[in-house]
PDB file of C-alpha atoms in Angstrom:
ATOM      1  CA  UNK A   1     -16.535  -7.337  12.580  1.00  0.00           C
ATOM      2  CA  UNK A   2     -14.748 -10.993  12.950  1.00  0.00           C
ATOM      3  CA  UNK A   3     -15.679 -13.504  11.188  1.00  0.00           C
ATOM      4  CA  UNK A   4     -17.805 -16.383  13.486  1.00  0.00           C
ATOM      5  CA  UNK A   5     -15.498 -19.367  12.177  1.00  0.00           C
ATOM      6  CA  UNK A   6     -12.475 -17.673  12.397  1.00  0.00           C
ATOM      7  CA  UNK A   7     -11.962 -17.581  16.617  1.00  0.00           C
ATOM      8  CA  UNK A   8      -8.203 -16.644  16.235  1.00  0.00           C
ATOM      9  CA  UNK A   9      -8.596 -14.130  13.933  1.00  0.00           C
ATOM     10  CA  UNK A  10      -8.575 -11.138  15.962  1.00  0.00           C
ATOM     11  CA  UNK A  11      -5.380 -11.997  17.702  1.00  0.00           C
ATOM     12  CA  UNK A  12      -3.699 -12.707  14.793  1.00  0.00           C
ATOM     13  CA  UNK A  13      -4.445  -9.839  12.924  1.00  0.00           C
ATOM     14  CA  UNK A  14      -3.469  -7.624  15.689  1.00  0.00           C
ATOM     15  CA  UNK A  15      -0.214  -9.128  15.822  1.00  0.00           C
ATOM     16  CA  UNK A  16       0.419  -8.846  12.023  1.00  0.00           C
ATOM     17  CA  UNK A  17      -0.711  -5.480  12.063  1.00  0.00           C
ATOM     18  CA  UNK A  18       1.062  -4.319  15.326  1.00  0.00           C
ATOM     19  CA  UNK A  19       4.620  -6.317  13.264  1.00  0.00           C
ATOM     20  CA  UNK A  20       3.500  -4.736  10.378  1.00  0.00           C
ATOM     21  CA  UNK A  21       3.098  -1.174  11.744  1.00  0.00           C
ATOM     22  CA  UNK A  22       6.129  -1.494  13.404  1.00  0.00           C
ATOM     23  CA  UNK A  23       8.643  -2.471  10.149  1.00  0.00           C
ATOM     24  CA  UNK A  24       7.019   0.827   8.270  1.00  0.00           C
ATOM     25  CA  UNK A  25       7.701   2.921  11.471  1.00  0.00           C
ATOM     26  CA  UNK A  26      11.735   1.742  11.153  1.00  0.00           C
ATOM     27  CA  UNK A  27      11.624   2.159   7.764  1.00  0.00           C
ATOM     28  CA  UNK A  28       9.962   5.697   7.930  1.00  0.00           C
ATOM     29  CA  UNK A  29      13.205   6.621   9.947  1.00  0.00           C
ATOM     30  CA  UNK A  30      15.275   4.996   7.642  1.00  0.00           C
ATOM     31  CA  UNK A  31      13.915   6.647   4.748  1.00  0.00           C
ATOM     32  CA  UNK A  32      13.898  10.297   6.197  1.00  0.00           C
ATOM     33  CA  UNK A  33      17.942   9.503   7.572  1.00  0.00           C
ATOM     34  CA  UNK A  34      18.725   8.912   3.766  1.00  0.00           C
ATOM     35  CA  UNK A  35      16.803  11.684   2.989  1.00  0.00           C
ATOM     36  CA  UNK A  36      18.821  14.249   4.709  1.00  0.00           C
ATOM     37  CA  UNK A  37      15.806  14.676   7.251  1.00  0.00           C
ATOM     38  CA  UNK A  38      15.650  14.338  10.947  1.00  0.00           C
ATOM     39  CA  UNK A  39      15.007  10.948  11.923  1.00  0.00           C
ATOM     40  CA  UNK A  40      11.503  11.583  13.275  1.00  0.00           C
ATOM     41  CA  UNK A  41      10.324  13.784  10.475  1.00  0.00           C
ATOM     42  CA  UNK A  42       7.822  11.213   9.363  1.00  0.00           C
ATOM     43  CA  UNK A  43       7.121   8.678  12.345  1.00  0.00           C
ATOM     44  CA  UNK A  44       6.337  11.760  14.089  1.00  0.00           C
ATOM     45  CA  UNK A  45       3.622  12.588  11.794  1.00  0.00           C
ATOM     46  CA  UNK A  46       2.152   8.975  12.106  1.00  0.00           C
ATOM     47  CA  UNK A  47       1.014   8.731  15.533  1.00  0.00           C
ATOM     48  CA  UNK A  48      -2.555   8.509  15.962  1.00  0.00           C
ATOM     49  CA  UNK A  49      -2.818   8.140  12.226  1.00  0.00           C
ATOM     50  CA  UNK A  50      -5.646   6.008  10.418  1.00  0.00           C
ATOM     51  CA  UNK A  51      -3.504   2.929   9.855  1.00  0.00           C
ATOM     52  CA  UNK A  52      -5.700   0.606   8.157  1.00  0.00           C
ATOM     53  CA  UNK A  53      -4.791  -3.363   8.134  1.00  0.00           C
ATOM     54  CA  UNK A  54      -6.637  -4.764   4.838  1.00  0.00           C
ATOM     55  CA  UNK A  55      -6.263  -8.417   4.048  1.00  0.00           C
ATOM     56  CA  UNK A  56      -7.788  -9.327   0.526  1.00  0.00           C
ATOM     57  CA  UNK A  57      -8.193 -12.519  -1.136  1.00  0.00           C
ATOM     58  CA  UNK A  58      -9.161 -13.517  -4.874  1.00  0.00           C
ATOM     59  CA  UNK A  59     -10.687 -17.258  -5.399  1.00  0.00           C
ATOM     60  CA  UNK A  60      -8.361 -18.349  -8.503  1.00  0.00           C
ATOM     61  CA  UNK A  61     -11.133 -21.325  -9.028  1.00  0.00           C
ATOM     62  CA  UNK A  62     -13.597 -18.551  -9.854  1.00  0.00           C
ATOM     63  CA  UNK A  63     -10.908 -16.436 -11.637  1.00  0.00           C
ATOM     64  CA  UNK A  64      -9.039 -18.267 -14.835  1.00  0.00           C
ATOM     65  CA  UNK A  65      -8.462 -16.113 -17.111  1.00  0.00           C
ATOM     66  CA  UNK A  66      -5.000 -14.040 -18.023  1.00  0.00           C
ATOM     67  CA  UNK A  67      -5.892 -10.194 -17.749  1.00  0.00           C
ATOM     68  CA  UNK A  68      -8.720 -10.440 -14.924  1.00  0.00           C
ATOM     69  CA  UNK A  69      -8.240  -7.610 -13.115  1.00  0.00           C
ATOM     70  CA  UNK A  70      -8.335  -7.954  -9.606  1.00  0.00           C
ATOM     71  CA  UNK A  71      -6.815  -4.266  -8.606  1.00  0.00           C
ATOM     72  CA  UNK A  72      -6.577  -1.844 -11.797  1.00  0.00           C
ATOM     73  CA  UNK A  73      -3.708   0.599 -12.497  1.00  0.00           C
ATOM     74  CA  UNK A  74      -3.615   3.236  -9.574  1.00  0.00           C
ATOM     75  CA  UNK A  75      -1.233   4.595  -6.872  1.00  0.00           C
ATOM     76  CA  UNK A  76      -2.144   4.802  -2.637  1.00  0.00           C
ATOM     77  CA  UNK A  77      -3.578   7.694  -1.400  1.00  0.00           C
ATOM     78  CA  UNK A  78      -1.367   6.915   1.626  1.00  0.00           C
ATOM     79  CA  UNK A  79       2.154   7.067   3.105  1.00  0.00           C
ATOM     80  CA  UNK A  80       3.634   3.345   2.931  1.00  0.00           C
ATOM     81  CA  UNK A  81       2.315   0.149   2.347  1.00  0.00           C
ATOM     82  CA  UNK A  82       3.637  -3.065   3.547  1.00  0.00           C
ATOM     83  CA  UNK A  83       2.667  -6.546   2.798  1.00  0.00           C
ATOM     84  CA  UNK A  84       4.126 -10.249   3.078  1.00  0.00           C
ATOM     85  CA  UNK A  85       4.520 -12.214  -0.062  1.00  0.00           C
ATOM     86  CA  UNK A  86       1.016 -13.397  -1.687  1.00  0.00           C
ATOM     87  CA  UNK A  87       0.483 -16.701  -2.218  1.00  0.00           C
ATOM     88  CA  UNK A  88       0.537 -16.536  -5.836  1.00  0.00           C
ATOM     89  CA  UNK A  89       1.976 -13.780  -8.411  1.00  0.00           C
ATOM     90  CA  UNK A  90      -0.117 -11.272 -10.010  1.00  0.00           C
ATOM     91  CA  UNK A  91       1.151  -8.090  -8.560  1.00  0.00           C
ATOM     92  CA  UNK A  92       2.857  -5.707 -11.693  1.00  0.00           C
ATOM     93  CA  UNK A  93       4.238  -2.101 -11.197  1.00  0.00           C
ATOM     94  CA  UNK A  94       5.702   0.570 -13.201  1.00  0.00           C
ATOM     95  CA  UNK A  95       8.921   2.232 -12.474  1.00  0.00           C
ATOM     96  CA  UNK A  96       9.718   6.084 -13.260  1.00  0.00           C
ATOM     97  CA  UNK A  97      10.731   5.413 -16.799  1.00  0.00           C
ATOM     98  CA  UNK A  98       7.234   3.944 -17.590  1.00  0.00           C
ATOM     99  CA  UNK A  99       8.524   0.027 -17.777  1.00  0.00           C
ATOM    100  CA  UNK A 100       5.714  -2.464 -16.286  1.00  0.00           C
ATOM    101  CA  UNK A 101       7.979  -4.764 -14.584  1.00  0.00           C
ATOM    102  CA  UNK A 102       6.293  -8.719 -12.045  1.00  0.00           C
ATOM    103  CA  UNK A 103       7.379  -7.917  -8.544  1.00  0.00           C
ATOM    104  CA  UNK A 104       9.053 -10.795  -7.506  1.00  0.00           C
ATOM    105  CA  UNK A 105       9.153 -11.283  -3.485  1.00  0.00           C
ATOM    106  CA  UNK A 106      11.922 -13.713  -2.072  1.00  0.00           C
ATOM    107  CA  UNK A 107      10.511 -15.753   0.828  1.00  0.00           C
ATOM    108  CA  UNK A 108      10.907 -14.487   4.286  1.00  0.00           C
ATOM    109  CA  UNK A 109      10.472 -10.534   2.791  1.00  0.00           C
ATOM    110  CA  UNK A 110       8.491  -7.513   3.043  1.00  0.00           C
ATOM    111  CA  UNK A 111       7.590  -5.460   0.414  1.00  0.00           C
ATOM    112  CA  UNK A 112       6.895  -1.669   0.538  1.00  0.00           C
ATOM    113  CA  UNK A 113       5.796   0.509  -1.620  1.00  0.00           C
ATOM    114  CA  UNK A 114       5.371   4.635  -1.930  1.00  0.00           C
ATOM    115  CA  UNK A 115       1.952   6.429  -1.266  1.00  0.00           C
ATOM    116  CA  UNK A 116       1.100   9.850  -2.394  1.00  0.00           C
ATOM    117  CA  UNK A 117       1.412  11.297   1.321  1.00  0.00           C
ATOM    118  CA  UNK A 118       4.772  10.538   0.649  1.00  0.00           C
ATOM    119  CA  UNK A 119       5.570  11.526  -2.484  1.00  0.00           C
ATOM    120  CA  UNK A 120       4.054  15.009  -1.140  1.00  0.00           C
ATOM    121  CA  UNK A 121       6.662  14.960   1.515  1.00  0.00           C
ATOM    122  CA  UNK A 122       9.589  14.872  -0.481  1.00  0.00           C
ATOM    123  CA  UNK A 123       8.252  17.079  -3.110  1.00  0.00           C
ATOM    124  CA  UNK A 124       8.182  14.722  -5.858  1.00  0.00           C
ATOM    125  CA  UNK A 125      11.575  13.387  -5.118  1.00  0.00           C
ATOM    126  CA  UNK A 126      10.264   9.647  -4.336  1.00  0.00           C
ATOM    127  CA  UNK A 127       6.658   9.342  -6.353  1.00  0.00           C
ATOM    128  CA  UNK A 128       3.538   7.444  -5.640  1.00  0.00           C
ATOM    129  CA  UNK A 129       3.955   4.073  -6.892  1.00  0.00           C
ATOM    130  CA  UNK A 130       2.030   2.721 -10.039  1.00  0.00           C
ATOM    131  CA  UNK A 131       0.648  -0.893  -9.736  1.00  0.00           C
ATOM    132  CA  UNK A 132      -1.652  -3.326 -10.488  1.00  0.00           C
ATOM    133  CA  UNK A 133      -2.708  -6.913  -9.703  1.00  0.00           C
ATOM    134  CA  UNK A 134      -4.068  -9.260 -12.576  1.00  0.00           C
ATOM    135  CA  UNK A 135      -3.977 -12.952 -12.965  1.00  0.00           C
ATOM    136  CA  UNK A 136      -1.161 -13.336 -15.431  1.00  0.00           C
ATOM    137  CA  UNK A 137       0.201 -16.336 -16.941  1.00  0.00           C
ATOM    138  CA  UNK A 138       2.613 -16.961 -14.321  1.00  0.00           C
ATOM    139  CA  UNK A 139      -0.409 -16.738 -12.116  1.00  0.00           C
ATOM    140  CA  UNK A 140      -2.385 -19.736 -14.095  1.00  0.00           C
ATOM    141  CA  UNK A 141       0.856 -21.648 -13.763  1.00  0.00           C
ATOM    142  CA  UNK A 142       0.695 -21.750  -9.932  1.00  0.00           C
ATOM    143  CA  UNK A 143      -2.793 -21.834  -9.669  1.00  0.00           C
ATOM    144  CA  UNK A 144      -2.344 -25.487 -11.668  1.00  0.00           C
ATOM    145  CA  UNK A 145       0.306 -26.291 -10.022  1.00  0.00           C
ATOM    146  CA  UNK A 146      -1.396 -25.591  -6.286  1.00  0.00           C
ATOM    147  CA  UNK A 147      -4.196 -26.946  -7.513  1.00  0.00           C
ATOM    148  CA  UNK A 148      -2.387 -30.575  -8.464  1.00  0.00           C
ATOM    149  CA  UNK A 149      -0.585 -30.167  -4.969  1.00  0.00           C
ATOM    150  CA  UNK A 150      -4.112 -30.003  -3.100  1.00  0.00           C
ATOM    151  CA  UNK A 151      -3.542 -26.697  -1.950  1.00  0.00           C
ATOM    152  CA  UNK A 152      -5.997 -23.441  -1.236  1.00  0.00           C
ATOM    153  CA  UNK A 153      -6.467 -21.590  -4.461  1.00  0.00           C
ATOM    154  CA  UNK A 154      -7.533 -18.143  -2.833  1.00  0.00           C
ATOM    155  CA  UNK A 155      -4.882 -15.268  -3.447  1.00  0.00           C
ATOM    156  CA  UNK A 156      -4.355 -13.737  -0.701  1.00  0.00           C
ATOM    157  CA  UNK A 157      -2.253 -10.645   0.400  1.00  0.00           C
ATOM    158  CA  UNK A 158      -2.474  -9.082   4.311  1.00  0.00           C
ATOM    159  CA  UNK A 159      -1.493  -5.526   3.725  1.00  0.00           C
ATOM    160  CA  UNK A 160      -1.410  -2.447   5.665  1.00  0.00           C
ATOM    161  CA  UNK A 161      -2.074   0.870   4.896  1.00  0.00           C
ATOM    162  CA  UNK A 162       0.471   3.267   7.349  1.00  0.00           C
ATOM    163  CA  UNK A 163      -1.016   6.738   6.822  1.00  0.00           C
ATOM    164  CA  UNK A 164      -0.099  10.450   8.318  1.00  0.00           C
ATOM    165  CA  UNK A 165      -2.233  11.572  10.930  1.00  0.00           C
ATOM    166  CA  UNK A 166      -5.359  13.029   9.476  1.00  0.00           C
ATOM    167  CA  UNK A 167      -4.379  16.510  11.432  1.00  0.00           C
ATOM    168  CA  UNK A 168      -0.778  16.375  10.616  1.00  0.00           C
ATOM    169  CA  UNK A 169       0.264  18.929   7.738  1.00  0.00           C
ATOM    170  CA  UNK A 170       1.558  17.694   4.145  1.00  0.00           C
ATOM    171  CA  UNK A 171       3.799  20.123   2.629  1.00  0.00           C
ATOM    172  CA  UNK A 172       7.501  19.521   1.180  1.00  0.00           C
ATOM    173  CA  UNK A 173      10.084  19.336   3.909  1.00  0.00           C
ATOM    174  CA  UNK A 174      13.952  20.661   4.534  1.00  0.00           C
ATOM    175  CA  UNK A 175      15.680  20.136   1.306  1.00  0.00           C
ATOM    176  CA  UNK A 176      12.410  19.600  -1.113  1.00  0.00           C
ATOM    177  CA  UNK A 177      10.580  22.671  -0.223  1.00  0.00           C
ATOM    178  CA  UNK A 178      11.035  25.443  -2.811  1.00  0.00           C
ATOM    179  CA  UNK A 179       8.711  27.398  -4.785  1.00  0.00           C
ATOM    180  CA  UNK A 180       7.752  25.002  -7.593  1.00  0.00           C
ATOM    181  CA  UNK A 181       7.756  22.158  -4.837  1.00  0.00           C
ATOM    182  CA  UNK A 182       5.407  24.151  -2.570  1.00  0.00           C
ATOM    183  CA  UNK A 183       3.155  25.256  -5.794  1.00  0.00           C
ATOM    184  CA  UNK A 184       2.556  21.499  -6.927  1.00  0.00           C
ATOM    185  CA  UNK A 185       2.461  19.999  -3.544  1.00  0.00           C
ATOM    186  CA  UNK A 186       0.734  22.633  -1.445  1.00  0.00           C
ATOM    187  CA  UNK A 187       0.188  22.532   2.443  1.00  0.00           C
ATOM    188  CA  UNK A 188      -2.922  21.208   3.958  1.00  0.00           C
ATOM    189  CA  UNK A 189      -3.817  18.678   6.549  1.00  0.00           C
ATOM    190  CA  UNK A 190      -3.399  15.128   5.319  1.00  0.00           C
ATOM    191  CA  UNK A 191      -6.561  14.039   6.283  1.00  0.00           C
ATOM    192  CA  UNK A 192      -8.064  17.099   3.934  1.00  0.00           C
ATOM    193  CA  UNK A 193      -5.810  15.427   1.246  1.00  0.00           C
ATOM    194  CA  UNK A 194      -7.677  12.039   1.815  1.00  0.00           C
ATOM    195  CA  UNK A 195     -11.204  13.254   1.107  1.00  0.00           C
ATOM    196  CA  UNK A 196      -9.691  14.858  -1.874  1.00  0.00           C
ATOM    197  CA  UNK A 197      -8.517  11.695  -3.069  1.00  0.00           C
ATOM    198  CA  UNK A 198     -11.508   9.673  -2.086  1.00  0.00           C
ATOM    199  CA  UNK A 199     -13.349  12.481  -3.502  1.00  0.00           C
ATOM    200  CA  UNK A 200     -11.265  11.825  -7.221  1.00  0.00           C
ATOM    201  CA  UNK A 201     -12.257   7.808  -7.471  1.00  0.00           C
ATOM    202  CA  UNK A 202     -15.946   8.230  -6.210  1.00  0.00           C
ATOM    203  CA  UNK A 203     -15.583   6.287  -2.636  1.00  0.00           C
ATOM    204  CA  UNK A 204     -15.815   9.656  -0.424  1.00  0.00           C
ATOM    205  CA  UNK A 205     -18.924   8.690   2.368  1.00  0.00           C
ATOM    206  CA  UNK A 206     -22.149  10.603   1.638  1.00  0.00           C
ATOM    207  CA  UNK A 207     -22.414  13.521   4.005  1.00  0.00           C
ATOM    208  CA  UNK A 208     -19.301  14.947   4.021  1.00  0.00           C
ATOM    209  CA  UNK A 209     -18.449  17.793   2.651  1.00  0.00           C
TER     210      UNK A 209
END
């Protein structure tokens, strides 16, 4: 579905998507070289995956208030995400020792951030990130401030979703697979993994099983 006044919209979000898709994939190989993994351990296990591009936006004229939640506290179900700076700040996660900490995105920058496919992977070693996104005060401030300037007041953030391949197996690999690893994270296919999760928050599609 595109939307009627929008006629460049499906070019452009197959080239941020495509650019997008592309930084996770050198990343991925990045990630599993520091790892002590071959290069391709996890780009290999993302072709033909579900990628999903999913641009949201949050009107901060209909939104005022400090502590409107516009994402609540949770992790992704997937492998990476990737997104470009939003427009205005908001966006809060919690590192491994339990601090809540602003992201804070210099201009020109990506950000990524850990899924659970992931964090099954490497047996725990790198976890499913914790985050949220809320207006905040530093999100009134530029709100007033855009709004002063003349500028749109919508929130928006153009993220995608780089999954494994639904028939790709999750289990912990070279150096994090052990028994306790193995127990926690066991081996399935990821896409199995995904109904499980969709299963958890309620948004699994009626019919399957």
């Amino acid at each position: 579905v595109y939307p009627k006044d929008f006629p460049e919209w499906e070019d452009t979000m197959t080239m941020w998507g495509k650019k997008m898709l592309q930084a996770l994939e050198v990343v991925a190989e990045m990630a599993a070289i520091g790892l002590g993994l071959d290069r391709k351990a996890f780009v290999d296990k993302m072709k033909n995956a579900p990628h999903l591009l999913a641009p949201t936006g949050s009107d901060l004229a209909k939104y005022t208030d400090v502590g409107t939640v516009f994402a609540g506290y949770h992790y992704d179900l997937n492998f990476l995400t990737i997104h470009g700076k939003s427009r205005y700040p908001g966006l809060f996660i919690w590192l491994r020792d339990g601090t809540k900490t602003p992201v804070k995105m210099p201009e020109g920058c990506l950000l990524l951030q850990a899924g659970k496919q992931l964090e099954w992977l490497t047996g725990g070693e790198i976890m499913a990130g914790m985050h949220e996104v809320i207006i905040s005060d530093k999100t009134k401030e530029a709100a007033a401030k855009a709004k002063e300037e003349g500028r749109s007041l919508w929130r928006v953030s153009s993220t995608v979703f780089g999954h494994i391949a639904s028939d790709a197996t999750l289990e912990p690999l070279g150096r994090f697979s052990n028994e306790e690893t193995c127990k926690k994270y066991r081996k399935c296919c990821a896409g199995e993994q995904v109904q499980e999760e969709l299963d958890t928050i309620k948004l699994k599609p009626n019919g399957l099983a």
